[in-house]
Every structure is written in structure tokens, then in C-alpha cells.
C-alpha positions as CSV (number, residue, x, y, z in Angstrom):
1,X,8.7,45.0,-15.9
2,X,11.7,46.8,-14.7
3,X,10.4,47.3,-11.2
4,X,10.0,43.3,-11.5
5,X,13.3,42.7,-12.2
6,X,14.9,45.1,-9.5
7,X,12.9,43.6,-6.9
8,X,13.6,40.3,-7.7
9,X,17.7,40.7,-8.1
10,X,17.3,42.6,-4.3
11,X,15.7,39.7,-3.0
12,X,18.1,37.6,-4.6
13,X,21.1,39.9,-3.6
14,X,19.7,39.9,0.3
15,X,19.2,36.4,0.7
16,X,22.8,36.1,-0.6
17,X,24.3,38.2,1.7
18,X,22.1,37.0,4.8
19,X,22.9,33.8,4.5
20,X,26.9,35.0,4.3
21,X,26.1,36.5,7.7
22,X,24.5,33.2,9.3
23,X,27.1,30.7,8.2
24,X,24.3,28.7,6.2
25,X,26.7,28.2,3.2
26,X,30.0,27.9,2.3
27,X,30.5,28.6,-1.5
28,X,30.9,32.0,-3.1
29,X,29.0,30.9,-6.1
30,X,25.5,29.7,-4.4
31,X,22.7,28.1,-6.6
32,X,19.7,30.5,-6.3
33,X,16.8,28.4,-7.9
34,X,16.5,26.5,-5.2
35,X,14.2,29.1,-3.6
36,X,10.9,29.8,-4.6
37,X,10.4,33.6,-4.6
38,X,7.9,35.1,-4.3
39,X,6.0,39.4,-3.7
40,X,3.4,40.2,-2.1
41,X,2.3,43.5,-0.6
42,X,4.1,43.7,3.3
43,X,3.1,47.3,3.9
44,X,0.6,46.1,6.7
45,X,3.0,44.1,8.6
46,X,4.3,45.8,11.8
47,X,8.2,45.7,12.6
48,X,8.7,46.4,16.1
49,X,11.7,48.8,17.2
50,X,15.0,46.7,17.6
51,X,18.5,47.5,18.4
52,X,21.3,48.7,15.8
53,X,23.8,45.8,15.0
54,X,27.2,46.9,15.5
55,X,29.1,44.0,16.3
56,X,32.5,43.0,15.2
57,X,30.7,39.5,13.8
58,X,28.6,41.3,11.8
59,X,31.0,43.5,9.9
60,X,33.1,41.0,9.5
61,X,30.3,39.4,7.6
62,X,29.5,42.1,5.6
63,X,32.7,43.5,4.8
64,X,33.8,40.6,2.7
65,X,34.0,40.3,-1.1
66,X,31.1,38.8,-2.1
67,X,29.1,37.9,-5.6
68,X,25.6,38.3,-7.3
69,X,24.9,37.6,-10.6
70,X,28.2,36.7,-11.8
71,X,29.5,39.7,-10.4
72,X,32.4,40.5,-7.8
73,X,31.4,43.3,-5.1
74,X,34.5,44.4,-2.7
75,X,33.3,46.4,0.3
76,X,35.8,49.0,1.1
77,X,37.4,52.0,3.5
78,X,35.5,54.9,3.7
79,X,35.8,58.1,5.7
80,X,34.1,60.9,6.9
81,X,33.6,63.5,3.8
82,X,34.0,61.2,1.3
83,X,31.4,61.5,-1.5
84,X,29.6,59.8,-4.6
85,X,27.3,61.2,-7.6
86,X,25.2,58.9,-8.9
87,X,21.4,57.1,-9.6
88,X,19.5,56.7,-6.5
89,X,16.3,54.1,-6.4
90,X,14.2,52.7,-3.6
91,X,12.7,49.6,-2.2
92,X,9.5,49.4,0.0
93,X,6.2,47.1,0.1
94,X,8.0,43.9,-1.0
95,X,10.7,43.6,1.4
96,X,9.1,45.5,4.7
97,X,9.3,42.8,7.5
98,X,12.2,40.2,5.7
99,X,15.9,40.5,6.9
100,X,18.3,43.4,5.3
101,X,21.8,42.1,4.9
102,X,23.3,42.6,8.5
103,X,20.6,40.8,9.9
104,X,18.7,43.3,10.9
105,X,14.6,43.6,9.9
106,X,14.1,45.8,6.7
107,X,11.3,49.0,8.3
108,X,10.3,50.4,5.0
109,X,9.3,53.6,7.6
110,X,12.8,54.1,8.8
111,X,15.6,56.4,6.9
112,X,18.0,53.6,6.0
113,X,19.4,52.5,2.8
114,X,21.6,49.7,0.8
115,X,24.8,50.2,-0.7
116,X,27.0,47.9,-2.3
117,X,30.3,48.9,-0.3
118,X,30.3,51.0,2.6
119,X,30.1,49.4,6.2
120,X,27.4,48.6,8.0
121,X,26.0,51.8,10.0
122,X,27.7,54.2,7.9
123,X,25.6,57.6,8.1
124,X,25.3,59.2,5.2
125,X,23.5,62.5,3.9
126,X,21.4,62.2,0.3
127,X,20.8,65.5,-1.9
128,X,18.6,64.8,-4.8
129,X,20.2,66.9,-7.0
130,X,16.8,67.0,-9.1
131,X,15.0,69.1,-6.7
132,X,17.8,70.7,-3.8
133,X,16.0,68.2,-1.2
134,X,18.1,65.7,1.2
135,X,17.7,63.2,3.7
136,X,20.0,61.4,6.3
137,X,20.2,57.5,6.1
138,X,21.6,54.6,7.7
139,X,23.1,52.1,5.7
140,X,21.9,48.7,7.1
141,X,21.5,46.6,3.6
142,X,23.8,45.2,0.6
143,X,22.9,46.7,-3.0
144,X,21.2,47.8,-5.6
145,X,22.5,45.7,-7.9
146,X,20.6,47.1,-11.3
147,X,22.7,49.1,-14.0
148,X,24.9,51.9,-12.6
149,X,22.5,52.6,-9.3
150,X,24.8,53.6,-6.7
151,X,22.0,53.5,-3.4
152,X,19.0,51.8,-2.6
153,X,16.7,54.1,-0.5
154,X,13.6,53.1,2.0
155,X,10.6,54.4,1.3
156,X,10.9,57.0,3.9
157,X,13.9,58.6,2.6
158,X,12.6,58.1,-0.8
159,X,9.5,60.5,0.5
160,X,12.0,62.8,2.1
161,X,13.7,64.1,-0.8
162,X,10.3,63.6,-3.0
163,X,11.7,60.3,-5.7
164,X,8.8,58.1,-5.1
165,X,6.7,58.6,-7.9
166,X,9.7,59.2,-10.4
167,X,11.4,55.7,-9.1
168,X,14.9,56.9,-9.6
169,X,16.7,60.5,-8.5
170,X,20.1,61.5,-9.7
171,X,22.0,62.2,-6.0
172,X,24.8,63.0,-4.4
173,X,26.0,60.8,-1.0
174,X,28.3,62.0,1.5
175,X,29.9,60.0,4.4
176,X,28.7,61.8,7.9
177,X,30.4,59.2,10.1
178,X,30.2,55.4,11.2
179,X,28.4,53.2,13.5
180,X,25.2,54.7,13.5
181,X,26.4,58.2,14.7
182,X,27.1,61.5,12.6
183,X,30.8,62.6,12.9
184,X,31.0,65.4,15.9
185,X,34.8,64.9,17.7
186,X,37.8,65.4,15.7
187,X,38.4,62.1,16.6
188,X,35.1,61.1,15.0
189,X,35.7,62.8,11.8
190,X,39.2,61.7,11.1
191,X,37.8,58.1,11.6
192,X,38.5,55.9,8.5
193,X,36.5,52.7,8.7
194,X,38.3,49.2,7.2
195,X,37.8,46.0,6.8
196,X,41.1,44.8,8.5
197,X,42.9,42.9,6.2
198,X,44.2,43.2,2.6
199,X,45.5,40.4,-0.1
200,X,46.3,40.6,-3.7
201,X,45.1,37.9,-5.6
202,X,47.8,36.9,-8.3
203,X,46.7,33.6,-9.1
204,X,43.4,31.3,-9.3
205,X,43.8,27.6,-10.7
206,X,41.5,24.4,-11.0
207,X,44.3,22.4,-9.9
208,X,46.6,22.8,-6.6
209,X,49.3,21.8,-8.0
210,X,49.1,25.2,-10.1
211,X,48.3,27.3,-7.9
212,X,51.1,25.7,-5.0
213,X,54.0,26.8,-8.3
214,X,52.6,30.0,-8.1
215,X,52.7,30.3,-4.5
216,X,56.6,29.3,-4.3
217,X,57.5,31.7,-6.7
218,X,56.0,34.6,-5.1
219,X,57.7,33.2,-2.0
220,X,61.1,33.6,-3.2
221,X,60.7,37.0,-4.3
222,X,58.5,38.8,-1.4
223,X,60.4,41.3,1.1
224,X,59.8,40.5,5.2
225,X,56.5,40.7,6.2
226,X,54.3,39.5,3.9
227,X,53.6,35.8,3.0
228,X,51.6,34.2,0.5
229,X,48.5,31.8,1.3
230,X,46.3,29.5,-1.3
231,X,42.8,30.7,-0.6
232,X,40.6,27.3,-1.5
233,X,37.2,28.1,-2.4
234,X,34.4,27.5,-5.0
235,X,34.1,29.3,-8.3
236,X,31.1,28.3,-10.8
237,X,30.5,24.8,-8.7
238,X,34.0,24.3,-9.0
239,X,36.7,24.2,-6.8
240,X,39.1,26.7,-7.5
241,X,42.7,27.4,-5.6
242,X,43.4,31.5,-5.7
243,X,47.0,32.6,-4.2
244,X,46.5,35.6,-2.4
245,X,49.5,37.4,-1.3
246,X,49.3,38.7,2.8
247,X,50.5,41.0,5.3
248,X,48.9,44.4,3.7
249,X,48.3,47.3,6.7
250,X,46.4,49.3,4.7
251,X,44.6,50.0,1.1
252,X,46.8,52.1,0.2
253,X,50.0,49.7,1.0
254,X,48.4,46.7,-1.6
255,X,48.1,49.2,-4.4
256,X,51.0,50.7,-4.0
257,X,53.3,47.2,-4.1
258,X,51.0,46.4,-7.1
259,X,52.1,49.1,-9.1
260,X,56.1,48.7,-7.8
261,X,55.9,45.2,-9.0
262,X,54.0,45.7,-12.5
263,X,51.1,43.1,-11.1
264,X,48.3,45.1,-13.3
265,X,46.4,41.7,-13.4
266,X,46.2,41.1,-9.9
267,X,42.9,41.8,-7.5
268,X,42.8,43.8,-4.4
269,X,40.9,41.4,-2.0
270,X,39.6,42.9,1.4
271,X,38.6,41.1,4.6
């Protein structure tokens, strides 16, 4: 039963993010049981070789906050070296041949894997720490999104460090470099990859009018060079205003104003 229900929150959690990437809705709180899903064994299906995705669109896409199940995912920076310990699982038969979150086709026979915040294409090493053995992925697909998993594997790298029949591995991922290559330049390995923009969220209201007193409050008070915006959008099937504050160069900029200014409510948000 608890295969079941992973498989059906990927499928769920792919479709979500797919259709983030194709413009085909507009609200961050979409209505699911609309589609009728379904499993069925894919394994036969061939998936002929295509090109990597790698363009700005696309990461754009996938690099913004997102939701499944309630819950709010924020895809992040990451560089070369970082690290993460953590429960590994993997995905195979039912999704072979449907679309991975960057739009690309999900090969169940390729090394590539989902995670639920790195970029798209980020290389990565995987040690099961269960048995000494490690693989090298490709991260082309959002999740898992079951309990405290930290990486969805394909079944090829599942094979490669020997976690199929178990299901789940205890592992340890470490970033080799971005865009579908493994780190080798200096300039390569001091790469940080980003999402571009940064906001703190110090506000969400139901009504505009709350969210527009926020707004000129923050206004009054904020040094040169950052601004403050009211982010319209849908929360629960209803529209909600959030007031995100602007101008952020880096991650480490927006945490650091919102510790100076004692905003220990507030949300990072990164585009």
C-alpha cells in the first residue's frame, strides 16, 4: 500500500510541476481530481534519446516556489560540494515514457533522479551508505514528496548502488557541478547556481486593502534599493494579496536584513 501511495503523490507532484513549466494554469493551489489517474506497467515502452533541457525558460520554471499537498517547496542555491544525508527511494515501471518536471521524458534506464530543490541538471554523486556503493545522477525531476525522502532515484541508479529490492537506502548526495556537466575548471567548481531573485514575504491578506497598509508601511521604513510589491495570487481557491519586499542580490542578503529587522515571521521567497 505504501508503494501505492508514493506513486500516486509523484504522479500528482509531476503533473503539478509540468503544467507550471507549460503555462497551462495560473493558480498555486490547482485542483487535482480533475484527472483521472491511473498505473499501468510502461517498462515495454521505448523512449528514444533526446537532448538535455538547459534553457533559461525552463529553470525559470522550475526554480520557483511551488506546492503539493498543502505543502510549500522553495528551490534554492546550491554549489559544488555541497552535501545531504538522508532516505533515498526510487521510481521506475509507472512513470517510464510520461514527462519529468522540466519537460523532459522520464527513461527509467538512464541515471537521473528527482529532488525537491536543486536546479535542473545538477550532477550529483549517491553513496548508499548501506552497502559503500554509489552512482552519478542527473537531476531532471521535482520530488519525492513522501515523509523525510530527500531523492527520488531511476531505476538504473537504483540498480547501481543495489536499493531495488529493499525500496529505500539511507544515502549521502553530493553536488558535482551544474548543467549536466561534473565540475572540472576552477571556474566550474566555484560555480553557485541561483534562482535570480529574492523577496521576503511579510504579509498575505484576503483583502487588498490590507495588504496595500502593509505595503506603505514597509515603504516608509526600507533603506535605497529595495521596494516593496503586492504579489496577487491564489491561495486555497482564494485570492490572496502577499507583500513581498524586493531588491535582494543574493540569499544570503534576505536573511541577513531578516534577522537586522527582527522579521522572524517573514518567508524567504526565491524566483
Amino acid at each position: 500500500m505504501l508503494l501505492r501511495i508514493d506513486n500516486l503523490i509523484r504522479l500528482v507532484s509531476t503533473l503539478f510541476v509540468v503544467f507550471l513549466f507549460t503555462g497551462c494554469f495560473s493558480s498555486s493551489s490547482y485542483n487535482y481530481s480533475n484527472y483521472n489517474i491511473f498505473k499501468r506497467d510502461r517498462s515495454s515502452i521505448h523512449v528514444p534519446d533526446q537532448k538535455i533541457k538547459n534553457s533559461e525558460a525552463m529553470h525559470r520554471a522550475t526554480m520557483r516556489p511551488y506546492q503539493v499537498f498543502g505543502k510549500w517547496y522553495y528551490p534554492t542555491l546550491a554549489k559544488v560540494g555541497d552535501t545531504q544525508v538522508g532516505i533515498s527511494s526510487w521510481y521506475g515501471p509507472n512513470f517510464h515514457a510520461k514527462p519529468t518536471s522540466n519537460g523532459e521524458i522520464y527513461n527509467m534506464y538512464k541515471a537521473t533522479a528527482a529532488h525537491k530543490t536543486l536546479p535542473m541538471n545538477t550532477m550529483l554523486r549517491v553513496e548508499n551508505l548501506e552497502n559503500g556503493k554509489s552512482t552519478i545522477v542527473r537531476v531532471n525531476d521535482r520530488g519525492p514528496f513522501v515523509g523525510t525522502r530527500i531523492i527520488d532515484l531511476s531505476n538504473k541508479a537504483a540498480r547501481d548502488i543495489d536499493m531495488v529490492g529493499k525500496g529505500t537506502a539511507q544515502v549521502k548526495i553530493t553536488v558535482l557541478g551544474f548543467h549536466a556537466k561534473i565540475a572540472q575548471t576552477k571556474e566550474e567548481k566555484e560555480e553557485v547556481a541561483s534562482v535570480g531573485k529574492y523577496f521576503l514575504q511579510v504579509g498575505a491578506f484576503s483583502k487588498y486593502e490590507g495588504a496595500k497598509i502593509t505595503q506603505n508601511k514597509f515603504k516608509m521604513i526600507l533603506e535605497d534599493g529595495y521596494d516593496v510589491i503586492i504579489k496577487k495570487g491564489i491561495f486555497n481557491n482564494k485570492d490572496i494579496n502577499r507583500v513581498w519586499i524586493s531588491g535582494f542580490r543574493s540569499e544570503e542578503e534576505v536573511k541577513d536584513f531578516k534577522e537586522k529587522n527582527s522579521l522572524t515571521g517573514a518567508m524567504i521567497i526565491a524566483e
